[in-house]
Amino acid sequence: MPTPKDPSAQASEHRPEPVPESAEGAEGAEGVEKEGADATPSSAPAAAPAPAPRKRSPYSMSKGDASMRNIAWALGLTLGCVAVVGVIFFGVGRSVDREIPETSRLDVGASAQRAQEQAPFAVAQPALGSSWTPRAADYTAGDRPTWELRFTSPSNSLVTIVESEEMSAADLSSQLPGADVTGDVTIEGADCQRVSGEDEEHGITCQGDGWAVIVHGAADDGELDTAAKATVRSIEDGGTAGS
């Protein structure tokens, strides 16, 4: 007959052995690691590459370039309009050979008559003919009154005639800078001298009784002689008062 087992022994035989805390903690940690591994993807998707900066064309213009171009166009257009207006109203250049209408020509006789009313000397009114174009006639009063005429000669050179009571060395230098006497000459019975100055300017100066005159310019000697003879002749004949 079998011997019955002790109940206490049976119970102890089937009791599970306790799991060490270290093993349980390891399993928990392992489980967490697995869950974390499952939750995180094995490989993240690669980021899309940034677009490369667009290369500027050498023919393209920035806003600054366009503004400068507009300014340049506006300035060029303005200067062009000014040039056109200048040509219309003043002609091309200031050449002395520009024709003056007969009705617009200076009346030297009328100007000389007004000057004679004030001048203490016989005001010259040289008869030079139609090939000489009068440009200016001016009388200056004061302590040293002067009568000045300007003509364009037949060769298109400007010839200036200045008359006063006397012609000092300072007066001569002011009219013809760098003036230097180069010779003596007699014109219409008056004692005269040829003088040269700067920039190809030269002239003739004459002295009479109570008057003096200088004729100068870049014209040739022949034209200067013609102007000087007409001037001296007019003065010796009494000037405007004797005409």
Coordinates of C-alpha atoms in Angstrom, one line a residue:
M1 CA 0.0 0.0 0.0
P2 CA 1.5 3.3 -1.0
T3 CA 2.3 5.9 1.6
P4 CA 0.4 9.1 1.2
K5 CA 2.4 12.2 0.4
D6 CA 2.8 14.9 2.9
P7 CA 0.5 17.9 1.9
S8 CA 3.1 20.4 2.9
A9 CA 5.6 18.6 0.7
Q10 CA 3.3 18.7 -2.3
A11 CA 2.6 22.3 -1.9
S12 CA 6.3 23.1 -1.7
E13 CA 6.9 20.9 -4.8
H14 CA 4.6 23.0 -7.0
R15 CA 5.5 26.6 -5.7
P16 CA 7.2 28.6 -8.4
E17 CA 10.6 29.9 -7.7
P18 CA 10.8 33.6 -7.3
V19 CA 12.4 35.5 -10.2
P20 CA 15.4 37.6 -9.3
E21 CA 14.7 41.4 -9.3
S22 CA 17.7 41.9 -11.6
A23 CA 16.4 39.5 -14.2
E24 CA 12.9 41.1 -14.1
G25 CA 14.4 44.6 -14.4
A26 CA 16.5 43.4 -17.3
E27 CA 13.4 42.0 -19.1
G28 CA 11.5 45.2 -18.4
A29 CA 14.3 47.3 -19.8
E30 CA 14.6 45.0 -22.8
G31 CA 10.9 45.3 -23.4
V32 CA 11.1 49.1 -23.2
E33 CA 14.0 49.1 -25.6
K34 CA 12.1 46.8 -28.0
E35 CA 9.0 49.1 -27.8
G36 CA 11.2 52.1 -28.4
A37 CA 12.8 50.4 -31.3
D38 CA 9.5 49.4 -32.8
A39 CA 8.2 53.0 -32.3
T40 CA 11.2 54.7 -34.0
P41 CA 11.7 53.9 -37.7
S42 CA 14.8 52.2 -38.5
S43 CA 15.9 54.9 -40.9
A44 CA 14.6 58.6 -41.3
P45 CA 13.8 59.8 -44.8
A46 CA 16.5 61.9 -46.3
A47 CA 15.8 65.7 -46.4
A48 CA 15.2 67.2 -49.9
P49 CA 18.3 69.2 -51.1
A50 CA 18.0 73.0 -51.1
P51 CA 17.6 74.5 -54.6
A52 CA 20.9 76.0 -55.9
P53 CA 20.9 79.8 -56.3
R54 CA 19.9 81.0 -59.7
K55 CA 22.8 82.4 -61.6
R56 CA 22.3 86.0 -62.8
S57 CA 22.5 86.5 -66.5
P58 CA 25.2 88.9 -67.7
Y59 CA 22.5 90.6 -69.8
S60 CA 20.0 91.2 -67.0
M61 CA 19.8 94.5 -65.1
S62 CA 19.1 95.2 -61.5
K63 CA 16.7 97.9 -60.4
G64 CA 19.8 100.2 -59.8
D65 CA 21.0 99.6 -63.3
A66 CA 17.6 100.3 -64.8
S67 CA 17.4 103.6 -62.8
M68 CA 20.8 104.7 -64.0
R69 CA 19.9 104.0 -67.6
N70 CA 16.7 106.0 -67.3
I71 CA 18.6 108.9 -65.8
A72 CA 21.1 108.8 -68.6
W73 CA 18.4 108.7 -71.2
A74 CA 16.6 111.7 -69.6
L75 CA 19.8 113.7 -69.4
G76 CA 20.7 112.9 -73.0
L77 CA 17.3 113.9 -74.2
T78 CA 17.4 117.2 -72.3
L79 CA 20.8 118.1 -73.7
G80 CA 19.6 117.3 -77.2
C81 CA 16.6 119.6 -76.8
V82 CA 18.9 122.4 -75.5
A83 CA 21.3 122.0 -78.4
V84 CA 18.4 122.1 -81.0
V85 CA 17.0 125.2 -79.4
G86 CA 20.4 126.9 -79.4
V87 CA 20.9 126.1 -83.1
I88 CA 17.5 127.5 -83.9
F89 CA 17.8 130.8 -82.0
F90 CA 21.6 131.4 -82.1
G91 CA 22.9 129.5 -85.1
V92 CA 25.8 127.2 -85.2
G93 CA 28.8 128.7 -83.4
R94 CA 29.7 132.4 -83.2
S95 CA 31.5 132.8 -86.5
V96 CA 32.0 136.5 -87.4
D97 CA 31.1 135.7 -91.1
R98 CA 27.5 135.2 -90.2
E99 CA 25.4 137.5 -92.4
I100 CA 23.4 140.3 -90.8
P101 CA 20.2 141.4 -92.5
E102 CA 20.5 144.9 -94.0
T103 CA 17.6 146.1 -91.8
S104 CA 19.3 144.8 -88.6
R105 CA 22.7 146.4 -89.3
L106 CA 24.1 148.8 -86.8
D107 CA 23.7 152.5 -87.7
V108 CA 27.1 153.8 -86.9
G109 CA 26.2 157.3 -88.1
A110 CA 23.3 157.6 -85.6
S111 CA 25.5 156.3 -82.7
A112 CA 28.3 158.7 -83.6
Q113 CA 25.9 161.7 -83.7
R114 CA 24.8 160.9 -80.1
A115 CA 28.4 160.4 -79.0
Q116 CA 29.5 163.7 -80.5
E117 CA 27.0 165.5 -78.2
Q118 CA 29.2 164.5 -75.3
A119 CA 32.7 163.8 -76.6
P120 CA 35.4 166.4 -76.2
F121 CA 37.1 165.3 -79.5
A122 CA 35.9 164.8 -83.1
V123 CA 34.2 161.5 -83.1
A124 CA 35.4 159.3 -86.0
Q125 CA 32.9 157.9 -88.5
P126 CA 35.2 155.9 -90.9
A127 CA 33.8 155.3 -94.4
L128 CA 34.8 151.6 -94.9
G129 CA 32.2 150.5 -97.5
S130 CA 29.7 147.7 -97.6
S131 CA 32.4 145.0 -97.4
W132 CA 33.0 146.0 -93.8
T133 CA 30.2 145.0 -91.4
P134 CA 29.7 147.1 -88.3
R135 CA 29.4 145.0 -85.1
A136 CA 29.5 147.6 -82.2
A137 CA 29.5 151.3 -81.5
D138 CA 29.9 152.5 -78.0
Y139 CA 30.8 155.8 -76.3
T140 CA 32.0 155.7 -72.7
A141 CA 31.9 159.0 -70.7
G142 CA 33.9 159.9 -67.6
D143 CA 37.4 161.2 -66.8
R144 CA 38.8 159.4 -69.9
P145 CA 36.0 159.3 -72.5
T146 CA 36.4 156.8 -75.3
W147 CA 34.6 156.0 -78.6
E148 CA 34.9 152.4 -79.7
L149 CA 33.9 150.8 -83.0
R150 CA 34.1 147.2 -84.1
F151 CA 33.9 145.9 -87.6
T152 CA 34.2 142.6 -89.4
S153 CA 36.7 143.0 -92.2
P154 CA 36.3 141.5 -95.7
S155 CA 38.5 138.6 -94.6
N156 CA 36.1 137.9 -91.7
S157 CA 38.5 139.2 -89.0
L158 CA 37.4 141.4 -86.1
V159 CA 38.9 144.9 -86.2
T160 CA 38.6 147.3 -83.3
I161 CA 38.9 151.1 -83.4
V162 CA 39.3 153.0 -80.1
E163 CA 39.5 156.8 -80.0
S164 CA 40.2 159.1 -77.0
E165 CA 41.9 162.4 -76.3
E166 CA 45.3 160.7 -75.7
M167 CA 46.8 157.3 -75.7
S168 CA 49.2 156.5 -72.9
A169 CA 51.3 153.4 -72.6
A170 CA 48.8 152.0 -70.0
D171 CA 45.9 152.7 -72.4
L172 CA 47.8 150.9 -75.2
S173 CA 48.5 147.9 -73.1
S174 CA 44.9 147.6 -72.0
Q175 CA 43.7 147.6 -75.6
L176 CA 46.5 145.4 -76.9
P177 CA 48.1 143.3 -74.1
G178 CA 51.9 142.8 -74.6
A179 CA 52.0 145.7 -77.0
D180 CA 55.4 146.4 -78.5
V181 CA 56.3 149.1 -81.1
T182 CA 57.7 147.6 -84.3
G183 CA 58.0 150.7 -86.5
D184 CA 56.9 154.2 -87.5
V185 CA 54.5 155.0 -90.3
T186 CA 52.6 158.1 -91.6
I187 CA 48.9 157.8 -92.3
E188 CA 46.9 160.6 -93.8
G189 CA 49.6 163.1 -92.6
A190 CA 49.4 161.8 -89.0
D191 CA 52.4 160.3 -87.1
C192 CA 51.6 156.6 -86.4
Q193 CA 53.3 153.5 -85.1
R194 CA 52.9 149.9 -85.8
V195 CA 52.5 147.7 -82.7
S196 CA 52.3 144.0 -82.1
G197 CA 50.7 142.1 -79.2
E198 CA 49.8 138.7 -78.0
D199 CA 47.9 135.9 -79.8
E200 CA 48.8 137.3 -83.3
E201 CA 47.1 140.6 -82.5
H202 CA 48.7 143.7 -84.0
G203 CA 47.7 147.2 -84.8
I204 CA 48.4 150.9 -85.6
T205 CA 48.3 153.7 -83.1
C206 CA 48.1 157.4 -84.2
Q207 CA 48.3 160.7 -82.3
G208 CA 46.9 164.1 -83.4
D209 CA 45.9 167.5 -82.0
G210 CA 43.6 166.6 -79.1
W211 CA 42.9 163.0 -80.3
A212 CA 44.5 159.6 -80.3
V213 CA 43.4 156.4 -81.9
I214 CA 44.4 152.7 -82.0
V215 CA 43.2 150.2 -84.7
H216 CA 44.0 146.6 -83.9
G217 CA 43.0 143.0 -84.6
A218 CA 44.2 139.8 -86.2
A219 CA 43.6 141.0 -89.7
D220 CA 46.4 141.5 -92.2
D221 CA 48.3 144.8 -92.4
G222 CA 46.4 145.8 -95.5
E223 CA 43.0 145.7 -93.8
L224 CA 44.4 147.4 -90.7
D225 CA 45.9 150.2 -92.9
T226 CA 42.5 150.6 -94.6
A227 CA 40.7 151.0 -91.3
A228 CA 43.3 153.4 -89.9
K229 CA 43.3 155.6 -93.0
A230 CA 39.5 155.9 -93.0
T231 CA 39.5 156.7 -89.3
V232 CA 42.2 159.3 -89.4
R233 CA 40.7 160.9 -92.5
S234 CA 37.3 161.1 -90.7
I235 CA 38.9 162.8 -87.6
E236 CA 40.9 165.3 -89.7
D237 CA 37.8 166.2 -91.6
G238 CA 36.1 167.1 -88.3
G239 CA 34.6 163.6 -87.5
T240 CA 30.9 163.4 -87.2
A241 CA 30.6 167.1 -86.8
G242 CA 32.2 167.7 -90.1
S243 CA 30.2 165.1 -92.1

